[in-house]
GROMACS .gro file of C-alpha atoms in nm:
model
  460
    1MET     CA    1   0.000   0.000   0.000
    2HIS     CA    2   0.127   0.347  -0.090
    3GLN     CA    3   0.128   0.574   0.215
    4LEU     CA    4  -0.006   0.904   0.086
    5PRO     CA    5   0.125   1.227   0.241
    6ALA     CA    6  -0.122   1.324   0.513
    7LEU     CA    7  -0.196   1.673   0.380
    8PHE     CA    8  -0.235   1.545   0.023
    9ARG     CA    9  -0.473   1.277   0.147
   10GLN     CA   10  -0.677   1.538   0.329
   11GLN     CA   11  -0.694   1.760   0.021
   12MET     CA   12  -0.801   1.476  -0.206
   13MET     CA   13  -1.071   1.366   0.040
   14ALA     CA   14  -1.210   1.719   0.023
   15GLN     CA   15  -1.184   1.724  -0.357
   16LEU     CA   16  -1.335   1.380  -0.425
   17GLY     CA   17  -1.572   1.325  -0.133
   18ASP     CA   18  -1.733   0.980  -0.154
   19GLU     CA   19  -1.506   0.887  -0.447
   20PHE     CA   20  -1.188   0.910  -0.242
   21PRO     CA   21  -1.180   0.539  -0.135
   22ASP     CA   22  -1.198   0.436  -0.501
   23PHE     CA   23  -0.921   0.687  -0.585
   24GLU     CA   24  -0.699   0.554  -0.306
   25ALA     CA   25  -0.764   0.194  -0.408
   26ALA     CA   26  -0.673   0.276  -0.770
   27LEU     CA   27  -0.335   0.408  -0.657
   28ASN     CA   28  -0.257   0.061  -0.524
   29GLN     CA   29  -0.331  -0.112  -0.853
   30PRO     CA   30  -0.068  -0.170  -1.123
   31PRO     CA   31  -0.062   0.123  -1.368
   32PRO     CA   32  -0.185   0.050  -1.720
   33VAL     CA   33   0.071   0.023  -1.999
   34SER     CA   34   0.006   0.223  -2.314
   35ILE     CA   35   0.181   0.316  -2.637
   36ARG     CA   36   0.117   0.553  -2.927
   37VAL     CA   37   0.215   0.434  -3.274
   38ASN     CA   38   0.400   0.645  -3.528
   39PRO     CA   39   0.155   0.688  -3.819
   40ARG     CA   40   0.440   0.719  -4.070
   41LYS     CA   41   0.624   0.412  -3.940
   42ASN     CA   42   0.342   0.196  -3.815
   43HIS     CA   43   0.423  -0.167  -3.883
   44LEU     CA   44   0.277  -0.295  -3.556
   45ASP     CA   45  -0.013  -0.536  -3.546
   46THR     CA   46  -0.239  -0.351  -3.302
   47SER     CA   47  -0.547  -0.565  -3.365
   48GLN     CA   48  -0.503  -0.743  -3.031
   49PHE     CA   49  -0.462  -0.419  -2.832
   50ALA     CA   50  -0.742  -0.218  -2.671
   51PRO     CA   51  -0.766   0.131  -2.829
   52ILE     CA   52  -0.739   0.447  -2.622
   53PRO     CA   53  -1.068   0.624  -2.699
   54TRP     CA   54  -0.934   0.981  -2.706
   55CYS     CA   55  -0.631   0.911  -2.929
   56ASP     CA   56  -0.669   0.712  -3.250
   57THR     CA   57  -0.301   0.611  -3.250
   58GLY     CA   58  -0.297   0.510  -2.882
   59PHE     CA   59  -0.333   0.157  -2.747
   60TYR     CA   60  -0.327  -0.027  -2.415
   61LEU     CA   61  -0.097  -0.328  -2.384
   62PRO     CA   62  -0.204  -0.631  -2.181
   63GLU     CA   63   0.128  -0.628  -1.995
   64ARG     CA   64   0.453  -0.435  -1.986
   65PRO     CA   65   0.721  -0.585  -2.212
   66VAL     CA   66   1.091  -0.500  -2.199
   67PHE     CA   67   1.068  -0.212  -2.445
   68THR     CA   68   1.446  -0.177  -2.467
   69LEU     CA   69   1.458  -0.519  -2.633
   70ASP     CA   70   1.204  -0.435  -2.902
   71PRO     CA   71   1.376  -0.321  -3.225
   72LEU     CA   72   1.058  -0.138  -3.333
   73PHE     CA   73   1.068   0.073  -3.017
   74GLN     CA   74   1.434   0.155  -3.081
   75ALA     CA   75   1.345   0.257  -3.437
   76GLY     CA   76   1.064   0.496  -3.338
   77ALA     CA   77   0.771   0.288  -3.464
   78TYR     CA   78   0.591   0.374  -3.140
   79TYR     CA   79   0.632   0.580  -2.824
   80VAL     CA   80   0.558   0.459  -2.472
   81GLN     CA   81   0.323   0.723  -2.334
   82GLU     CA   82   0.084   0.745  -2.043
   83ALA     CA   83  -0.275   0.717  -2.172
   84SER     CA   84  -0.433   1.013  -1.991
   85SER     CA   85  -0.177   1.253  -2.135
   86MET     CA   86  -0.289   1.152  -2.485
   87LEU     CA   87  -0.606   1.353  -2.417
   88LEU     CA   88  -0.404   1.627  -2.584
   89ALA     CA   89  -0.498   1.463  -2.917
   90GLU     CA   90  -0.869   1.516  -2.857
   91ALA     CA   91  -0.811   1.872  -2.738
   92LEU     CA   92  -0.629   1.944  -3.064
   93ARG     CA   93  -0.902   1.789  -3.275
   94GLN     CA   94  -1.176   1.987  -3.108
   95THR     CA   95  -1.010   2.328  -3.117
   96SER     CA   96  -1.192   2.506  -3.398
   97ARG     CA   97  -0.885   2.679  -3.540
   98LEU     CA   98  -0.711   2.345  -3.568
   99THR     CA   99  -1.020   2.169  -3.699
  100ARG     CA  100  -1.000   2.390  -4.005
  101GLN     CA  101  -0.623   2.365  -4.044
  102LEU     CA  102  -0.500   2.042  -3.887
  103ARG     CA  103  -0.331   1.822  -4.150
  104GLN     CA  104  -0.445   2.064  -4.422
  105HIS     CA  105  -0.253   2.388  -4.373
  106PRO     CA  106   0.087   2.462  -4.219
  107LEU     CA  107   0.091   2.579  -3.860
  108ARG     CA  108   0.362   2.713  -3.632
  109VAL     CA  109   0.355   2.515  -3.307
  110LEU     CA  110   0.562   2.540  -2.990
  111ASP     CA  111   0.594   2.271  -2.722
  112LEU     CA  112   0.751   2.490  -2.456
  113CYS     CA  113   0.836   2.226  -2.191
  114ALA     CA  114   0.897   1.927  -2.413
  115ALA     CA  115   1.131   1.662  -2.266
  116PRO     CA  116   1.128   1.369  -2.293
  117GLY     CA  117   0.922   1.422  -2.610
  118GLY     CA  118   0.591   1.240  -2.572
  119LYS     CA  119   0.370   1.536  -2.651
  120THR     CA  120   0.610   1.666  -2.917
  121THR     CA  121   0.581   1.341  -3.110
  122LEU     CA  122   0.202   1.343  -3.063
  123LEU     CA  123   0.182   1.697  -3.200
  124ALA     CA  124   0.407   1.611  -3.493
  125SER     CA  125   0.187   1.315  -3.585
  126MET     CA  126  -0.123   1.534  -3.603
  127LEU     CA  127   0.014   1.830  -3.797
  128SER     CA  128   0.041   1.874  -4.174
  129THR     CA  129   0.374   1.766  -4.319
  130ASP     CA  130   0.478   2.128  -4.384
  131SER     CA  131   0.397   2.258  -4.035
  132LEU     CA  132   0.677   2.383  -3.811
  133LEU     CA  133   0.708   2.234  -3.462
  134VAL     CA  134   0.951   2.383  -3.210
  135SER     CA  135   1.028   2.142  -2.927
  136ASN     CA  136   1.190   2.328  -2.639
  137GLU     CA  137   1.336   2.204  -2.313
  138VAL     CA  138   1.458   2.441  -2.043
  139ILE     CA  139   1.679   2.194  -1.852
  140ARG     CA  140   1.996   2.126  -2.049
  141THR     CA  141   2.051   1.775  -1.910
  142ARG     CA  142   1.711   1.667  -2.046
  143VAL     CA  143   1.780   1.783  -2.403
  144PRO     CA  144   1.970   1.467  -2.514
  145ILE     CA  145   1.674   1.236  -2.444
  146LEU     CA  146   1.443   1.481  -2.621
  147ARG     CA  147   1.678   1.492  -2.920
  148GLU     CA  148   1.699   1.112  -2.928
  149ASN     CA  149   1.321   1.068  -2.921
  150VAL     CA  150   1.273   1.331  -3.192
  151ASP     CA  151   1.533   1.159  -3.409
  152LYS     CA  152   1.361   0.824  -3.357
  153TRP     CA  153   1.023   0.970  -3.454
  154GLY     CA  154   1.186   1.085  -3.777
  155TYR     CA  155   0.995   1.400  -3.880
  156PRO     CA  156   1.225   1.659  -4.043
  157THR     CA  157   1.004   1.957  -3.951
  158ILE     CA  158   1.086   1.954  -3.576
  159LEU     CA  159   1.330   2.207  -3.429
  160VAL     CA  160   1.477   2.119  -3.088
  161SER     CA  161   1.585   2.406  -2.863
  162ASN     CA  162   1.719   2.461  -2.513
  163HIS     CA  163   1.597   2.796  -2.382
  164ASP     CA  164   1.420   2.952  -2.088
  165PRO     CA  165   1.072   3.069  -2.194
  166ASP     CA  166   1.171   3.436  -2.181
  167ALA     CA  167   1.422   3.376  -2.464
  168PHE     CA  168   1.123   3.330  -2.696
  169LEU     CA  169   0.987   3.681  -2.638
  170PRO     CA  170   1.140   3.812  -2.966
  171LEU     CA  171   0.893   3.567  -3.126
  172ALA     CA  172   0.585   3.734  -2.977
  173GLY     CA  173   0.273   3.652  -3.178
  174PHE     CA  174   0.460   3.402  -3.396
  175PHE     CA  175   0.292   3.073  -3.303
  176ASP     CA  176  -0.051   2.940  -3.394
  177VAL     CA  177  -0.041   2.687  -3.111
  178VAL     CA  178   0.158   2.688  -2.787
  179LEU     CA  179   0.154   2.390  -2.554
  180VAL     CA  180   0.260   2.441  -2.193
  181ASP     CA  181   0.281   2.096  -2.037
  182ALA     CA  182   0.416   2.253  -1.723
  183PRO     CA  183   0.658   2.101  -1.473
  184CYS     CA  184   0.445   2.027  -1.168
  185SER     CA  185   0.432   1.856  -0.829
  186GLY     CA  186   0.356   1.525  -0.999
  187GLU     CA  187   0.057   1.421  -0.790
  188GLY     CA  188  -0.087   1.235  -1.086
  189LEU     CA  189   0.223   1.016  -1.108
  190PHE     CA  190   0.222   0.882  -0.751
  191ARG     CA  191   0.121   0.534  -0.869
  192LYS     CA  192   0.395   0.516  -1.132
  193ASP     CA  193   0.664   0.699  -0.938
  194PRO     CA  194   0.661   0.658  -0.559
  195LYS     CA  195   0.956   0.898  -0.545
  196ALA     CA  196   0.721   1.178  -0.650
  197MET     CA  197   0.509   1.093  -0.347
  198GLN     CA  198   0.807   1.116  -0.116
  199GLU     CA  199   0.906   1.456  -0.257
  200TRP     CA  200   0.555   1.603  -0.235
  201SER     CA  201   0.492   1.893   0.001
  202ASP     CA  202   0.259   2.189   0.024
  203GLU     CA  203   0.563   2.414  -0.019
  204ASN     CA  204   0.659   2.237  -0.341
  205VAL     CA  205   0.305   2.279  -0.475
  206ALA     CA  206   0.329   2.653  -0.412
  207LEU     CA  207   0.672   2.665  -0.578
  208CYS     CA  208   0.543   2.478  -0.884
  209SER     CA  209   0.237   2.701  -0.911
  210ALA     CA  210   0.450   3.015  -0.912
  211ARG     CA  211   0.686   2.870  -1.171
  212GLN     CA  212   0.394   2.768  -1.392
  213LYS     CA  213   0.247   3.118  -1.373
  214ARG     CA  214   0.580   3.265  -1.482
  215ILE     CA  215   0.595   3.026  -1.778
  216LEU     CA  216   0.235   3.104  -1.876
  217THR     CA  217   0.302   3.480  -1.857
  218GLN     CA  218   0.571   3.441  -2.122
  219ALA     CA  219   0.392   3.174  -2.326
  220ALA     CA  220   0.081   3.393  -2.356
  221GLN     CA  221   0.278   3.653  -2.550
  222LEU     CA  222   0.391   3.401  -2.812
  223VAL     CA  223   0.044   3.311  -2.942
  224THR     CA  224  -0.095   3.492  -3.246
  225LYS     CA  225  -0.442   3.646  -3.231
  226GLY     CA  226  -0.693   3.366  -3.286
  227GLY     CA  227  -0.430   3.111  -3.189
  228THR     CA  228  -0.450   2.839  -2.927
  229LEU     CA  229  -0.276   2.791  -2.593
  230ILE     CA  230  -0.303   2.451  -2.425
  231TYR     CA  231  -0.215   2.420  -2.058
  232SER     CA  232  -0.166   2.081  -1.894
  233THR     CA  233  -0.019   1.922  -1.583
  234CYS     CA  234  -0.001   1.578  -1.426
  235THR     CA  235  -0.144   1.692  -1.095
  236TYR     CA  236  -0.479   1.747  -0.918
  237ASN     CA  237  -0.464   2.059  -0.701
  238ASP     CA  238  -0.632   2.386  -0.792
  239ASP     CA  239  -0.323   2.597  -0.720
  240GLU     CA  240  -0.142   2.442  -1.015
  241ASN     CA  241  -0.443   2.374  -1.236
  242GLY     CA  242  -0.753   2.593  -1.215
  243GLN     CA  243  -0.585   2.893  -1.054
  244ASN     CA  244  -0.320   2.920  -1.326
  245ALA     CA  245  -0.576   2.847  -1.596
  246ARG     CA  246  -0.792   3.134  -1.468
  247PHE     CA  247  -0.487   3.360  -1.477
  248LEU     CA  248  -0.481   3.327  -1.857
  249LEU     CA  249  -0.813   3.511  -1.881
  250SER     CA  250  -0.624   3.824  -1.776
  251GLN     CA  251  -0.368   3.767  -2.052
  252GLY     CA  252  -0.605   3.811  -2.346
  253PHE     CA  253  -0.752   3.460  -2.372
  254THR     CA  254  -1.095   3.300  -2.359
  255THR     CA  255  -1.156   2.942  -2.249
  256CYS     CA  256  -1.249   2.668  -2.497
  257SER     CA  257  -1.492   2.390  -2.406
  258LEU     CA  258  -1.451   2.032  -2.523
  259THR     CA  259  -1.721   1.770  -2.573
  260LEU     CA  260  -1.611   1.445  -2.410
  261PRO     CA  261  -1.832   1.133  -2.384
  262ASP     CA  262  -1.940   1.047  -2.030
  263GLU     CA  263  -1.810   0.693  -2.070
  264TRP     CA  264  -1.455   0.824  -2.095
  265GLY     CA  265  -1.473   0.917  -1.726
  266VAL     CA  266  -1.296   1.253  -1.765
  267VAL     CA  267  -1.425   1.507  -1.512
  268THR     CA  268  -1.519   1.855  -1.636
  269GLN     CA  269  -1.424   2.132  -1.392
  270SER     CA  270  -1.574   2.479  -1.435
  271ALA     CA  271  -1.481   2.771  -1.212
  272GLY     CA  272  -1.416   3.140  -1.258
  273GLY     CA  273  -1.499   3.138  -1.628
  274VAL     CA  274  -1.251   2.858  -1.713
  275VAL     CA  275  -1.324   2.500  -1.817
  276GLY     CA  276  -1.068   2.231  -1.740
  277TYR     CA  277  -1.065   1.855  -1.776
  278GLN     CA  278  -0.930   1.622  -1.507
  279CYS     CA  279  -0.837   1.255  -1.534
  280TYR     CA  280  -0.842   1.049  -1.214
  281PRO     CA  281  -0.702   0.693  -1.204
  282HIS     CA  282  -1.022   0.550  -1.056
  283ARG     CA  283  -1.229   0.697  -1.341
  284VAL     CA  284  -1.006   0.653  -1.647
  285ARG     CA  285  -0.760   0.385  -1.746
  286GLY     CA  286  -0.464   0.612  -1.691
  287GLU     CA  287  -0.291   0.842  -1.446
  288GLY     CA  288  -0.377   1.188  -1.313
  289PHE     CA  289  -0.381   1.456  -1.583
  290PHE     CA  290  -0.532   1.805  -1.622
  291ILE     CA  291  -0.581   1.998  -1.946
  292SER     CA  292  -0.742   2.329  -2.039
  293VAL     CA  293  -0.757   2.500  -2.380
  294PHE     CA  294  -0.764   2.874  -2.457
  295ARG     CA  295  -0.797   3.099  -2.758
  296LYS     CA  296  -0.609   3.428  -2.792
  297THR     CA  297  -0.845   3.721  -2.844
  298ALA     CA  298  -0.613   4.011  -2.771
  299PHE     CA  299  -0.393   4.185  -3.026
  300ALA     CA  300  -0.069   3.999  -3.095
  301PRO     CA  301   0.234   4.157  -3.270
  302HIS     CA  302   0.351   4.006  -3.596
  303THR     CA  303   0.710   3.887  -3.569
  304LYS     CA  304   0.932   3.967  -3.865
  305THR     CA  305   1.297   3.934  -3.947
  306THR     CA  306   1.531   4.133  -4.165
  307ALA     CA  307   1.793   3.856  -4.172
  308ARG     CA  308   1.885   3.746  -4.523
  309GLN     CA  309   2.100   3.446  -4.439
  310PHE     CA  310   2.146   3.186  -4.170
  311ARG     CA  311   2.387   3.262  -3.893
  312SER     CA  312   2.638   2.978  -3.942
  313ILE     CA  313   2.529   2.736  -4.214
  314LYS     CA  314   2.612   2.779  -4.582
  315PRO     CA  315   2.465   2.623  -4.897
  316LEU     CA  316   2.614   2.287  -4.985
  317PRO     CA  317   2.829   2.317  -5.300
  318ALA     CA  318   2.626   2.219  -5.606
  319ARG     CA  319   2.872   1.943  -5.700
  320ARG     CA  320   2.786   1.766  -5.372
  321VAL     CA  321   2.406   1.794  -5.391
  322GLY     CA  322   2.352   1.498  -5.621
  323GLU     CA  323   2.527   1.254  -5.388
  324VAL     CA  324   2.325   1.374  -5.089
  325SER     CA  325   1.984   1.417  -5.248
  326ARG     CA  326   1.964   1.055  -5.366
  327TYR     CA  327   1.905   0.952  -5.004
  328LEU     CA  328   1.566   1.130  -4.990
  329THR     CA  329   1.227   1.032  -5.127
  330GLN     CA  330   1.145   1.385  -5.240
  331PRO     CA  331   1.475   1.574  -5.261
  332ASP     CA  332   1.316   1.868  -5.444
  333ASP     CA  333   1.131   1.952  -5.120
  334PHE     CA  334   1.463   2.023  -4.946
  335SER     CA  335   1.759   2.256  -4.970
  336PHE     CA  336   2.101   2.134  -4.860
  337TRP     CA  337   2.341   2.311  -4.625
  338ILE     CA  338   2.672   2.257  -4.454
  339LYS     CA  339   2.760   2.344  -4.094
  340PRO     CA  340   3.092   2.481  -3.967
  341ASN     CA  341   3.181   2.127  -3.849
  342ASP     CA  342   3.120   2.000  -4.206
  343ASP     CA  343   2.798   1.815  -4.120
  344VAL     CA  344   2.547   1.827  -4.405
  345MET     CA  345   2.183   1.906  -4.330
  346ALA     CA  346   1.861   1.929  -4.530
  347LEU     CA  347   1.599   2.198  -4.468
  348PRO     CA  348   1.238   2.168  -4.583
  349LYS     CA  349   1.203   2.448  -4.838
  350ALA     CA  350   0.853   2.527  -4.714
  351LEU     CA  351   0.997   2.621  -4.373
  352GLU     CA  352   1.306   2.817  -4.474
  353LYS     CA  353   1.163   3.163  -4.399
  354ASP     CA  354   1.040   3.055  -4.057
  355LEU     CA  355   1.368   2.880  -3.980
  356LEU     CA  356   1.559   3.193  -4.079
  357LEU     CA  357   1.358   3.392  -3.825
  358LEU     CA  358   1.409   3.128  -3.556
  359ASP     CA  359   1.781   3.119  -3.634
  360THR     CA  360   1.790   3.492  -3.562
  361ALA     CA  361   1.593   3.471  -3.237
  362LEU     CA  362   1.727   3.150  -3.079
  363TYR     CA  363   2.086   3.044  -3.015
  364ASN     CA  364   2.068   2.699  -2.856
  365LYS     CA  365   1.882   2.498  -3.113
  366GLY     CA  366   1.912   2.236  -3.382
  367PHE     CA  367   1.695   2.222  -3.691
  368GLY     CA  368   1.680   2.044  -4.021
  369LEU     CA  369   1.749   1.683  -4.107
  370GLU     CA  370   2.101   1.560  -4.035
  371MET     CA  371   2.222   1.401  -4.356
  372GLY     CA  372   2.584   1.305  -4.276
  373LEU     CA  373   2.925   1.433  -4.381
  374PHE     CA  374   3.179   1.397  -4.657
  375LYS     CA  375   3.511   1.231  -4.584
  376GLY     CA  376   3.704   1.312  -4.896
  377ASN     CA  377   3.477   1.200  -5.178
  378ASP     CA  378   3.295   0.947  -4.963
  379PHE     CA  379   2.964   1.043  -4.801
  380VAL     CA  380   2.895   0.896  -4.456
  381PRO     CA  381   2.517   0.908  -4.386
  382ALA     CA  382   2.390   1.014  -4.042
  383HIS     CA  383   2.189   0.791  -3.808
  384ALA     CA  384   1.908   1.049  -3.800
  385LEU     CA  385   1.878   1.013  -4.178
  386ALA     CA  386   1.825   0.638  -4.147
  387LEU     CA  387   1.538   0.693  -3.902
  388SER     CA  388   1.383   0.983  -4.093
  389THR     CA  389   1.046   0.948  -4.262
  390ALA     CA  390   1.203   1.142  -4.552
  391VAL     CA  391   1.463   0.875  -4.635
  392ALA     CA  392   1.421   0.701  -4.971
  393PRO     CA  393   1.265   0.354  -4.933
  394THR     CA  394   1.450   0.237  -5.243
  395LEU     CA  395   1.792   0.251  -5.077
  396PRO     CA  396   1.961  -0.088  -5.042
  397GLY     CA  397   1.907  -0.261  -4.710
  398VAL     CA  398   1.885  -0.589  -4.525
  399ASN     CA  399   1.591  -0.716  -4.321
  400LEU     CA  400   1.724  -0.860  -3.998
  401SER     CA  401   1.581  -1.123  -3.768
  402ARG     CA  402   1.495  -1.010  -3.417
  403GLU     CA  403   1.814  -1.173  -3.290
  404ASP     CA  404   2.031  -0.992  -3.544
  405ALA     CA  405   1.843  -0.666  -3.487
  406LEU     CA  406   1.928  -0.688  -3.117
  407ARG     CA  407   2.289  -0.766  -3.206
  408TYR     CA  408   2.281  -0.453  -3.418
  409PHE     CA  409   2.160  -0.249  -3.119
  410LYS     CA  410   2.434  -0.404  -2.906
  411LYS     CA  411   2.665  -0.253  -3.173
  412GLU     CA  412   2.801  -0.588  -3.279
  413ASN     CA  413   2.916  -0.648  -3.634
  414LEU     CA  414   2.701  -0.889  -3.836
  415VAL     CA  415   2.758  -1.142  -4.112
  416LEU     CA  416   2.532  -1.140  -4.418
  417ASP     CA  417   2.406  -1.444  -4.603
  418ALA     CA  418   2.505  -1.291  -4.937
  419SER     CA  419   2.788  -1.064  -5.047
  420ALA     CA  420   2.719  -0.689  -5.064
  421THR     CA  421   2.913  -0.366  -5.096
  422GLY     CA  422   2.859  -0.016  -4.959
  423TRP     CA  423   2.602   0.144  -4.732
  424LEU     CA  424   2.302  -0.064  -4.629
  425LEU     CA  425   2.002   0.016  -4.414
  426ALA     CA  426   1.955  -0.232  -4.133
  427ARG     CA  427   1.583  -0.307  -4.119
  428TYR     CA  428   1.348  -0.500  -3.894
  429GLN     CA  429   0.999  -0.582  -4.022
  430THR     CA  430   1.068  -0.325  -4.299
  431THR     CA  431   1.138  -0.049  -4.042
  432ASN     CA  432   1.479   0.120  -4.067
  433LEU     CA  433   1.708   0.073  -3.769
  434GLY     CA  434   2.029   0.246  -3.885
  435TRP     CA  435   2.328   0.212  -4.116
  436MET     CA  436   2.570  -0.070  -4.187
  437LYS     CA  437   2.855  -0.076  -4.436
  438ALA     CA  438   2.907  -0.402  -4.617
  439ILE     CA  439   3.238  -0.549  -4.730
  440GLY     CA  440   3.153  -0.885  -4.879
  441THR     CA  441   2.948  -1.083  -4.629
  442ARG     CA  442   3.076  -0.887  -4.330
  443VAL     CA  443   2.927  -0.554  -4.228
  444ASN     CA  444   3.049  -0.276  -4.004
  445ASN     CA  445   2.789  -0.146  -3.761
  446TYR     CA  446   2.742   0.233  -3.768
  447LEU     CA  447   2.496   0.263  -3.480
  448PRO     CA  448   2.607   0.564  -3.269
  449LYS     CA  449   2.780   0.454  -2.949
  450ASP     CA  450   2.536   0.648  -2.731
  451TRP     CA  451   2.245   0.449  -2.876
  452ARG     CA  452   2.391   0.110  -2.789
  453ILE     CA  453   2.181  -0.122  -2.571
  454ARG     CA  454   2.382  -0.180  -2.254
  455MET     CA  455   2.151  -0.423  -2.073
  456ASP     CA  456   2.206  -0.795  -2.099
  457ILE     CA  457   1.998  -0.965  -2.364
  458PRO     CA  458   1.891  -1.314  -2.260
  459GLU     CA  459   1.901  -1.592  -2.520
  460TYR     CA  460   1.948  -1.375  -2.824
   0.00000   0.00000   0.00000
């Protein structure tokens, strides 16, 4: 039995009344296991999985496998994400501005507190292929896992940045959608993470609420008039949820109501002119989660730039373009550039003007698709290119067994059944895993060292 903090228990008894015993009992049940498939890489057979009703790419698993030992997980075919947090998908679908534009017209979207990347990858999956998504993480040590998950998901229109929210103020009025999935006291994660329970205190709740308000103050300025701001937490208390949501009404926003079926079990909370939606683990098959949606009604400045060129990248010499472009399905949709460290990158042409502006405003960021680098006349393709949804499916490759795929992720060299030469895509169930270079029947494994599976693999 989890021993709830006394004050938290008292607060939840007041909040839930007669439902509190069911809530407390739910916290002592195993948490459900859920995934969200990548719609551009989906080779999973999900017919045996129960669907998550508020996210058409989300599914419950009957038990928790060892995800590290699934090559499809390593390749970004799906993301392990808590089911309640996928309510973001329904909020996006029901926001009228997005209903008109989602998957049809390009949008500028900002995930302001993004690591480890669950909601970034959800957003990317729902947007049109020429929409811009900025995935920002404030804490530097959490950027590598965000970068890895973005690379696995494989969408070339995502920019990853590492900035405090106030660094975005030069981009006031730039974004159509801003998501603030705010760092919080984590009350909704007590079942999954007992450490969050041990760290809970009334003082920490107050600290989180103040921090969230500061973030929202800055985020509110980034939304264009008519645009959408989505605020979410994984907690229950009003200080972090309703109180901060109501604060947005003073920042030029109106609340947006959602229509959610009663059988979903999501609780609608209305107070002070704001509507929010709360998931409780005894009502939904998921953890604690709060979400509220707003539309910007106040005037928003239009961000412009006078910059004519990128700060540090230069166009790739024309004589090199042919060698690089053959790796992409639709190379005419991209322009090719070279960084000061000689890495080659591809930028979606449809986003170049926006990326030029972001390059001017932000310093700690990475954008574009990493293509690789030239070593003399030889081109060495990047791992991110192998995982990208833009990579050409006609490139030579080898479908590996599960055992060989795991050997690949242990960064062991493999032996092929037939002789081959040059760069090959390692594949598992037709999903790209990364690069190998063949010399006869032997191949060298080009999986990045940091991506290597370090756990023991039984009987592989």
